[in-house]
Amino acid sequence: MADQAVSPEHPPTIFRKDYRAPAWQIPEISLDFSLDPDVTLVRTRLRLERTGDHDEPIALDGEELKLREIKLDGRDLAAGDYELTEEKLIIPVAGDTAELETLVEISPKANTQLMGLYVSGGIFCTQCEAEGFRRITFFPDRPDVLSRYSVRLEAEKATFPVLLSNGDCVDSGTAEGGRHWARWEDPWLKPCYLFALVAGDLAANRDSFTTVSGKPVDLAIWVREADLPKTEHAMQALKDSMAWDEQTYGREYDLGQFNIVAVADFNFGAMENKSLNIFNSRYILADPDTATDADFDAIAGVVAHEYFHNWSGNRVTCRDWFQLSLKEGFTVFRDQSFSSDHGSEAVARIGDVRALRAAQFPEDAGPLAHPVRPESYIEISNFYTATVYNKGAELIRMMKTILGEDGFRKGSDLYFERHDGEAATCEDFVTAMEDANDADLSQFRLWYSQAGTPRVRAALSHEPATSRATLTLEQKLPPTPGQPHKDPMAIPLKLALFGEESGDAIAQERLVMLTDPAEEIVFEGVGERPILSINRGFSAPVTIEGNRAPDDLAFLSAHDDDPFARYEAMQQLMVETIIDVVSGKRPDHKPVIEAVRRTLGDDALDRAFIAEAVLLPSESFIGDQMQTVAPDAIHAAREALRRDIGTSLEAEWRAAYAATSANAFEFTPAAKGLRRLRTVALGYIAARGAKDAPKLAFDQFEGADNMTDRYGALGVLANGDAPERVAALDIFYNRYRSDALVLDKWFSVQALSTRDDTAQAVAELIQHADFTFENPNRLRAVASAFGANQRAFHVATGAGYRFMADIILKTDKINPQTAARLLPPLGRWRRFDEDRAAMMRAELERILEAPNLSKDVYEQASKSLGG
Ligand code: B3K
Ligand code: ZN
């Protein structure tokens, strides 16, 4: 199994090549929970079936379980009849089938890792993906063991009046001592990572949905009673998702109930347990006073994502965790398409690409780079990454681009039909796409196995005499850990040519498959000078390097008929302008200012698109384009450009601000666009240093009838040093201190501040009475936000690095999974100057030297150091 020595310092590596089908299947499991926060008893009966001709014992996983009883075919086993280690229970079995019964004791209240069964705000809940079920009972905790579940829950009735599990509730009753019970049965085979239970004092927002074939489904969103009014948006998103999956993928829901529960303490966004989705409350609760438009959109996206998993993940699951992108990449692609269909396609695509570039490109360029289908891991929780999720979604999107809308649907139909009820692989998905279309995706498969972001160099030349244009495309595949050399990839590039004089498309959009290291494409009949529009719609997750002059980019930003390409041209123009200044050239802000002016004044564009297009790229994105990141110089150059855009276009910003101001709250795409542009305009007015800017921001803050405007204004104030800043922060705190999700925003806005003292500010924030290491949302509101704040995190003294390492070490003792997710910013040391790199390395070494480090943090820190 492991190729390296196993010791506490060096936990074993698991390799994809070592996959073996399970020696035993468990077609049926019955679980009986006697719930108590301190001591919960779990009685489990498993029907064991030997698979194939072998004499291996049954090996069950188990972690932090106290074994009280064990019986095989009704007979008590003696200590010598089985082997029990810290992680395994191994039992020799004579026959080919048997019934195993265990009784274990667990302690949900003491579970701060939030994996397995735990208590959040007085509610029992579970999280089993990826390997949490082994913290509940002994079981082969792997996704290719599929079972039918029957679950009995018993708890004190007054404190835990609601008892939920997967499937349908088939019976319930009262028990002695003020307790009650319920039995749930799930007819669908499922892996144990999809098991869930919830018990607590919850109220439901109930609704219903009738499926396309006329079957009624009872829907319920369970929250604390006081939060019921905040569940409407999530409910609407759920019903929209159910209808969308029927229309778009022909996928109907398959049970009589669908339950969602929101809890306050959750390691990530939400979990797709069969018919009992458990959510971080942040992705359920919203009303205009407490949630921003971005929060509303994220809620719809996550509700859709988890619902879509019912087919892409649950009905067809993953054979092993190396195949994680099979369900995650596909499901992200599905939720992206859903959001795009329910709003502006262009703005949705800009958002997808922005997220990919913010999280995945840096991952691909750093020590933690891994293929979409990884080859090995130490701790699987570390592989719920932007590569597996977001780049994985880009792979699915590319297949759709290559095969076309109908071909893609034929492929997904075949995939679902072929693998329904199975644990499948990424390879199965690609094969279904090929078979349904009689296509050959052999070279395309490299996207699953080769890490790193391909770079495509595009050079266009023009010969007026022959009216011929020649485009040379060249692909370069940067080395990544363990993959020094790579084969050329199949890269689908949508491109078009525009005429400089006419402004017309002189070569209409076409799809070019770049499959060789270098290729040449000739365009005939090109009389006027052509301008290249490439990777339109972001057809491939690559970086384009080209010879497009600032004027050409400015031209595209005004004339391209692909909105994404238009946005992209503007971004590139901005990035190049800032990098020129950072590398010592005299600033020439004019092309950017003119491009922003034109976009702002283009009445044909929707406001949401304008707001995205005129925003400067983030400091970290600019850094990613540089050989060595220079955080302070980037900040200075970007701020100077912002100031200049603010000053030169002051009249335009004020006009835009005024035009978007009389905006009584409505949750429509148009109203959202106005709100977005409003705060962007406010930001530019403030950047210019206008005297009245703090007052303008404060008035917006005070007068707002919604969180988008209020938080937008607070963000502008938090970056400055006007007295209004302190006043607004205090008002915000006092108004929302009892609403945890809004209080998270109060922490974040300070950790994200571009002020000089942010590294100091976060050190104080974690001393605040409302800060806690135990709630992942609160922890991330400070630590993840700070890690994403390039200038503050990389403050030259190294205080940011020390702060983060301290937080990681402290969190590791409580919640290793969440601790490990804070590590990547420290791992990017190779991208920085020597002094910073040395300080970052020193912190990574300090982390690695700490006693009793979790596997999670060990893996991230050791790989980040390059060891
Ligand atoms: N499948 C879960 C993620 C579980 C993460 C475990 N570390 C949520 C989702 O992607 O839908
Ligand atoms: Zn998912």
mmCIF file of N, CA, C and O in Angstrom, residues 162-212:
data_model
loop_
_atom_site.group_PDB
_atom_site.id
_atom_site.type_symbol
_atom_site.label_atom_id
_atom_site.label_comp_id
_atom_site.label_asym_id
_atom_site.label_seq_id
_atom_site.Cartn_x
_atom_site.Cartn_y
_atom_site.Cartn_z
ATOM 1 N N VAL A 162 -37.020 16.875 16.878
ATOM 2 C CA VAL A 162 -37.005 16.475 15.467
ATOM 3 C C VAL A 162 -35.893 15.455 15.245
ATOM 4 O O VAL A 162 -34.737 15.694 15.621
ATOM 5 N N LEU A 163 -36.247 14.310 14.647
ATOM 6 C CA LEU A 163 -35.259 13.249 14.379
ATOM 7 C C LEU A 163 -35.268 12.955 12.883
ATOM 8 O O LEU A 163 -36.297 12.547 12.346
ATOM 9 N N LEU A 164 -34.137 13.156 12.206
ATOM 10 C CA LEU A 164 -34.099 12.991 10.751
ATOM 11 C C LEU A 164 -32.945 12.091 10.334
ATOM 12 O O LEU A 164 -31.883 12.089 10.954
ATOM 13 N N SER A 165 -33.187 11.333 9.257
ATOM 14 C CA SER A 165 -32.076 10.616 8.620
ATOM 15 C C SER A 165 -32.394 10.508 7.127
ATOM 16 O O SER A 165 -33.306 11.177 6.633
ATOM 17 N N ASN A 166 -31.642 9.678 6.396
ATOM 18 C CA ASN A 166 -31.842 9.585 4.958
ATOM 19 C C ASN A 166 -33.103 8.795 4.619
ATOM 20 O O ASN A 166 -33.498 7.914 5.363
ATOM 21 N N GLY A 167 -33.684 9.080 3.466
ATOM 22 C CA GLY A 167 -34.807 8.284 2.961
ATOM 23 C C GLY A 167 -36.131 8.766 3.510
ATOM 24 O O GLY A 167 -36.363 9.970 3.616
ATOM 25 N N ASP A 168 -36.990 7.813 3.888
ATOM 26 C CA ASP A 168 -38.318 8.168 4.378
ATOM 27 C C ASP A 168 -38.470 7.710 5.817
ATOM 28 O O ASP A 168 -37.967 6.653 6.200
ATOM 29 N N CYS A 169 -39.223 8.502 6.599
ATOM 30 C CA CYS A 169 -39.513 8.111 7.972
ATOM 31 C C CYS A 169 -40.642 7.088 7.916
ATOM 32 O O CYS A 169 -41.731 7.380 7.421
ATOM 33 N N VAL A 170 -40.383 5.876 8.389
ATOM 34 C CA VAL A 170 -41.381 4.811 8.246
ATOM 35 C C VAL A 170 -42.124 4.523 9.541
ATOM 36 O O VAL A 170 -43.175 3.891 9.521
ATOM 37 N N ASP A 171 -41.603 4.979 10.666
ATOM 38 C CA ASP A 171 -42.261 4.700 11.938
ATOM 39 C C ASP A 171 -41.663 5.614 13.011
ATOM 40 O O ASP A 171 -40.512 6.057 12.876
ATOM 41 N N SER A 172 -42.430 5.861 14.064
ATOM 42 C CA SER A 172 -41.880 6.647 15.172
ATOM 43 C C SER A 172 -42.703 6.364 16.413
ATOM 44 O O SER A 172 -43.807 5.815 16.323
ATOM 45 N N GLY A 173 -42.207 6.734 17.583
ATOM 46 C CA GLY A 173 -42.954 6.487 18.803
ATOM 47 C C GLY A 173 -42.248 7.082 20.003
ATOM 48 O O GLY A 173 -41.196 7.723 19.875
ATOM 49 N N THR A 174 -42.847 6.892 21.183
ATOM 50 C CA THR A 174 -42.206 7.401 22.401
ATOM 51 C C THR A 174 -41.514 6.263 23.123
ATOM 52 O O THR A 174 -41.867 5.092 22.964
ATOM 53 N N ALA A 175 -40.519 6.627 23.909
ATOM 54 C CA ALA A 175 -39.768 5.626 24.678
ATOM 55 C C ALA A 175 -39.748 6.074 26.132
ATOM 56 O O ALA A 175 -40.185 7.181 26.462
ATOM 57 N N GLU A 176 -39.206 5.229 26.962
ATOM 58 C CA GLU A 176 -39.184 5.536 28.391
ATOM 59 C C GLU A 176 -38.293 6.720 28.705
ATOM 60 O O GLU A 176 -37.381 7.043 27.940
ATOM 61 N N GLY A 177 -38.563 7.349 29.850
ATOM 62 C CA GLY A 177 -37.670 8.393 30.368
ATOM 63 C C GLY A 177 -37.703 9.657 29.537
ATOM 64 O O GLY A 177 -36.675 10.317 29.360
ATOM 65 N N GLY A 178 -38.869 10.005 28.981
ATOM 66 C CA GLY A 178 -38.993 11.249 28.210
ATOM 67 C C GLY A 178 -38.288 11.190 26.868
ATOM 68 O O GLY A 178 -37.988 12.223 26.281
ATOM 69 N N ARG A 179 -38.051 9.993 26.383
ATOM 70 C CA ARG A 179 -37.345 9.883 25.096
ATOM 71 C C ARG A 179 -38.328 9.517 23.984
ATOM 72 O O ARG A 179 -39.449 9.103 24.228
ATOM 73 N N HIS A 180 -37.910 9.707 22.748
ATOM 74 C CA HIS A 180 -38.736 9.268 21.618
ATOM 75 C C HIS A 180 -37.810 8.736 20.528
ATOM 76 O O HIS A 180 -36.585 8.841 20.618
ATOM 77 N N TRP A 181 -38.412 8.121 19.513
ATOM 78 C CA TRP A 181 -37.591 7.501 18.480
ATOM 79 C C TRP A 181 -38.251 7.619 17.108
ATOM 80 O O TRP A 181 -39.439 7.901 16.991
ATOM 81 N N ALA A 182 -37.460 7.420 16.080
ATOM 82 C CA ALA A 182 -37.979 7.398 14.706
ATOM 83 C C ALA A 182 -37.148 6.400 13.920
ATOM 84 O O ALA A 182 -35.954 6.206 14.206
ATOM 85 N N ARG A 183 -37.800 5.748 12.953
ATOM 86 C CA ARG A 183 -37.051 4.838 12.074
ATOM 87 C C ARG A 183 -37.104 5.385 10.649
ATOM 88 O O ARG A 183 -38.172 5.750 10.153
ATOM 89 N N TRP A 184 -35.929 5.460 10.043
ATOM 90 C CA TRP A 184 -35.812 5.965 8.669
ATOM 91 C C TRP A 184 -35.247 4.865 7.785
ATOM 92 O O TRP A 184 -34.310 4.166 8.171
ATOM 93 N N GLU A 185 -35.824 4.750 6.585
ATOM 94 C CA GLU A 185 -35.289 3.762 5.637
ATOM 95 C C GLU A 185 -35.015 4.418 4.311
ATOM 96 O O GLU A 185 -35.824 5.187 3.805
ATOM 97 N N ASP A 186 -33.845 4.110 3.776
ATOM 98 C CA ASP A 186 -33.457 4.672 2.479
ATOM 99 C C ASP A 186 -33.392 3.514 1.482
ATOM 100 O O ASP A 186 -32.538 2.640 1.614
ATOM 101 N N PRO A 187 -34.290 3.497 0.490
ATOM 102 C CA PRO A 187 -34.313 2.364 -0.441
ATOM 103 C C PRO A 187 -33.119 2.343 -1.399
ATOM 104 O O PRO A 187 -32.850 1.309 -2.012
ATOM 105 N N TRP A 188 -32.421 3.481 -1.532
ATOM 106 C CA TRP A 188 -31.333 3.538 -2.516
ATOM 107 C C TRP A 188 -30.022 3.066 -1.909
ATOM 108 O O TRP A 188 -29.682 3.435 -0.786
ATOM 109 N N LEU A 189 -29.285 2.282 -2.671
ATOM 110 C CA LEU A 189 -27.946 1.886 -2.208
ATOM 111 C C LEU A 189 -27.081 3.130 -2.126
ATOM 112 O O LEU A 189 -27.134 3.970 -3.023
ATOM 113 N N LYS A 190 -26.289 3.218 -1.071
ATOM 114 C CA LYS A 190 -25.390 4.381 -1.002
ATOM 115 C C LYS A 190 -24.120 4.040 -0.253
ATOM 116 O O LYS A 190 -24.105 3.141 0.607
ATOM 117 N N PRO A 191 -23.045 4.793 -0.555
ATOM 118 C CA PRO A 191 -21.826 4.657 0.230
ATOM 119 C C PRO A 191 -22.013 5.354 1.576
ATOM 120 O O PRO A 191 -22.867 6.236 1.702
ATOM 121 N N CYS A 192 -21.194 4.979 2.560
ATOM 122 C CA CYS A 192 -21.425 5.513 3.908
ATOM 123 C C CYS A 192 -21.140 7.009 4.015
ATOM 124 O O CYS A 192 -21.628 7.653 4.934
ATOM 125 N N TYR A 193 -20.389 7.588 3.055
ATOM 126 C CA TYR A 193 -20.111 9.026 3.185
ATOM 127 C C TYR A 193 -21.387 9.845 2.978
ATOM 128 O O TYR A 193 -21.425 11.032 3.296
ATOM 129 N N LEU A 194 -22.466 9.194 2.450
ATOM 130 C CA LEU A 194 -23.733 9.910 2.235
ATOM 131 C C LEU A 194 -24.734 9.687 3.358
ATOM 132 O O LEU A 194 -25.864 10.150 3.291
ATOM 133 N N PHE A 195 -24.303 8.960 4.397
ATOM 134 C CA PHE A 195 -25.186 8.775 5.557
ATOM 135 C C PHE A 195 -25.293 10.099 6.321
ATOM 136 O O PHE A 195 -24.332 10.856 6.404
ATOM 137 N N ALA A 196 -26.464 10.351 6.885
ATOM 138 C CA ALA A 196 -26.611 11.529 7.750
ATOM 139 C C ALA A 196 -27.699 11.313 8.778
ATOM 140 O O ALA A 196 -28.656 10.567 8.542
ATOM 141 N N LEU A 197 -27.546 11.978 9.915
ATOM 142 C CA LEU A 197 -28.650 12.100 10.867
ATOM 143 C C LEU A 197 -28.620 13.501 11.451
ATOM 144 O O LEU A 197 -27.568 14.153 11.507
ATOM 145 N N VAL A 198 -29.802 13.940 11.879
ATOM 146 C CA VAL A 198 -29.935 15.225 12.563
ATOM 147 C C VAL A 198 -30.949 15.028 13.674
ATOM 148 O O VAL A 198 -31.956 14.339 13.480
ATOM 149 N N ALA A 199 -30.693 15.604 14.844
ATOM 150 C CA ALA A 199 -31.679 15.591 15.924
ATOM 151 C C ALA A 199 -31.591 16.931 16.630
ATOM 152 O O ALA A 199 -30.494 17.359 17.003
ATOM 153 N N GLY A 200 -32.736 17.589 16.786
ATOM 154 C CA GLY A 200 -32.679 18.885 17.455
ATOM 155 C C GLY A 200 -34.015 19.579 17.503
ATOM 156 O O GLY A 200 -35.022 19.070 17.010
ATOM 157 N N ASP A 201 -33.961 20.767 18.069
ATOM 158 C CA ASP A 201 -35.159 21.579 18.189
ATOM 159 C C ASP A 201 -35.207 22.496 16.978
ATOM 160 O O ASP A 201 -34.661 23.597 16.997
ATOM 161 N N LEU A 202 -35.849 22.021 15.931
ATOM 162 C CA LEU A 202 -35.806 22.732 14.656
ATOM 163 C C LEU A 202 -37.220 22.985 14.153
ATOM 164 O O LEU A 202 -38.135 22.229 14.448
ATOM 165 N N ALA A 203 -37.345 24.046 13.378
ATOM 166 C CA ALA A 203 -38.635 24.335 12.738
ATOM 167 C C ALA A 203 -38.442 24.242 11.234
ATOM 168 O O ALA A 203 -37.329 24.440 10.734
ATOM 169 N N ALA A 204 -39.532 23.940 10.516
ATOM 170 C CA ALA A 204 -39.384 23.716 9.075
ATOM 171 C C ALA A 204 -40.142 24.734 8.256
ATOM 172 O O ALA A 204 -41.281 25.078 8.570
ATOM 173 N N ASN A 205 -39.490 25.184 7.195
ATOM 174 C CA ASN A 205 -40.194 25.859 6.111
ATOM 175 C C ASN A 205 -40.563 24.736 5.148
ATOM 176 O O ASN A 205 -39.688 24.103 4.571
ATOM 177 N N ARG A 206 -41.871 24.465 5.017
ATOM 178 C CA ARG A 206 -42.286 23.328 4.186
ATOM 179 C C ARG A 206 -42.865 23.802 2.869
ATOM 180 O O ARG A 206 -43.524 24.836 2.799
ATOM 181 N N ASP A 207 -42.616 23.007 1.857
ATOM 182 C CA ASP A 207 -43.141 23.315 0.528
ATOM 183 C C ASP A 207 -43.260 21.987 -0.204
ATOM 184 O O ASP A 207 -43.011 20.926 0.394
ATOM 185 N N SER A 208 -43.624 22.044 -1.477
ATOM 186 C CA SER A 208 -43.668 20.776 -2.201
ATOM 187 C C SER A 208 -43.313 20.998 -3.666
ATOM 188 O O SER A 208 -43.336 22.135 -4.154
ATOM 189 N N PHE A 209 -42.957 19.915 -4.305
ATOM 190 C CA PHE A 209 -42.577 19.960 -5.719
ATOM 191 C C PHE A 209 -43.172 18.731 -6.374
ATOM 192 O O PHE A 209 -43.161 17.647 -5.794
ATOM 193 N N THR A 210 -43.736 18.922 -7.559
ATOM 194 C CA THR A 210 -44.248 17.761 -8.287
ATOM 195 C C THR A 210 -43.297 17.479 -9.434
ATOM 196 O O THR A 210 -43.022 18.369 -10.253
ATOM 197 N N THR A 211 -42.800 16.273 -9.478
ATOM 198 C CA THR A 211 -41.787 15.973 -10.500
ATOM 199 C C THR A 211 -42.449 15.858 -11.872
ATOM 200 O O THR A 211 -43.669 15.778 -11.981
ATOM 201 N N VAL A 212 -41.615 15.806 -12.886
ATOM 202 C CA VAL A 212 -42.102 15.815 -14.263
ATOM 203 C C VAL A 212 -43.040 14.634 -14.527
ATOM 204 O O VAL A 212 -43.971 14.729 -15.323
#
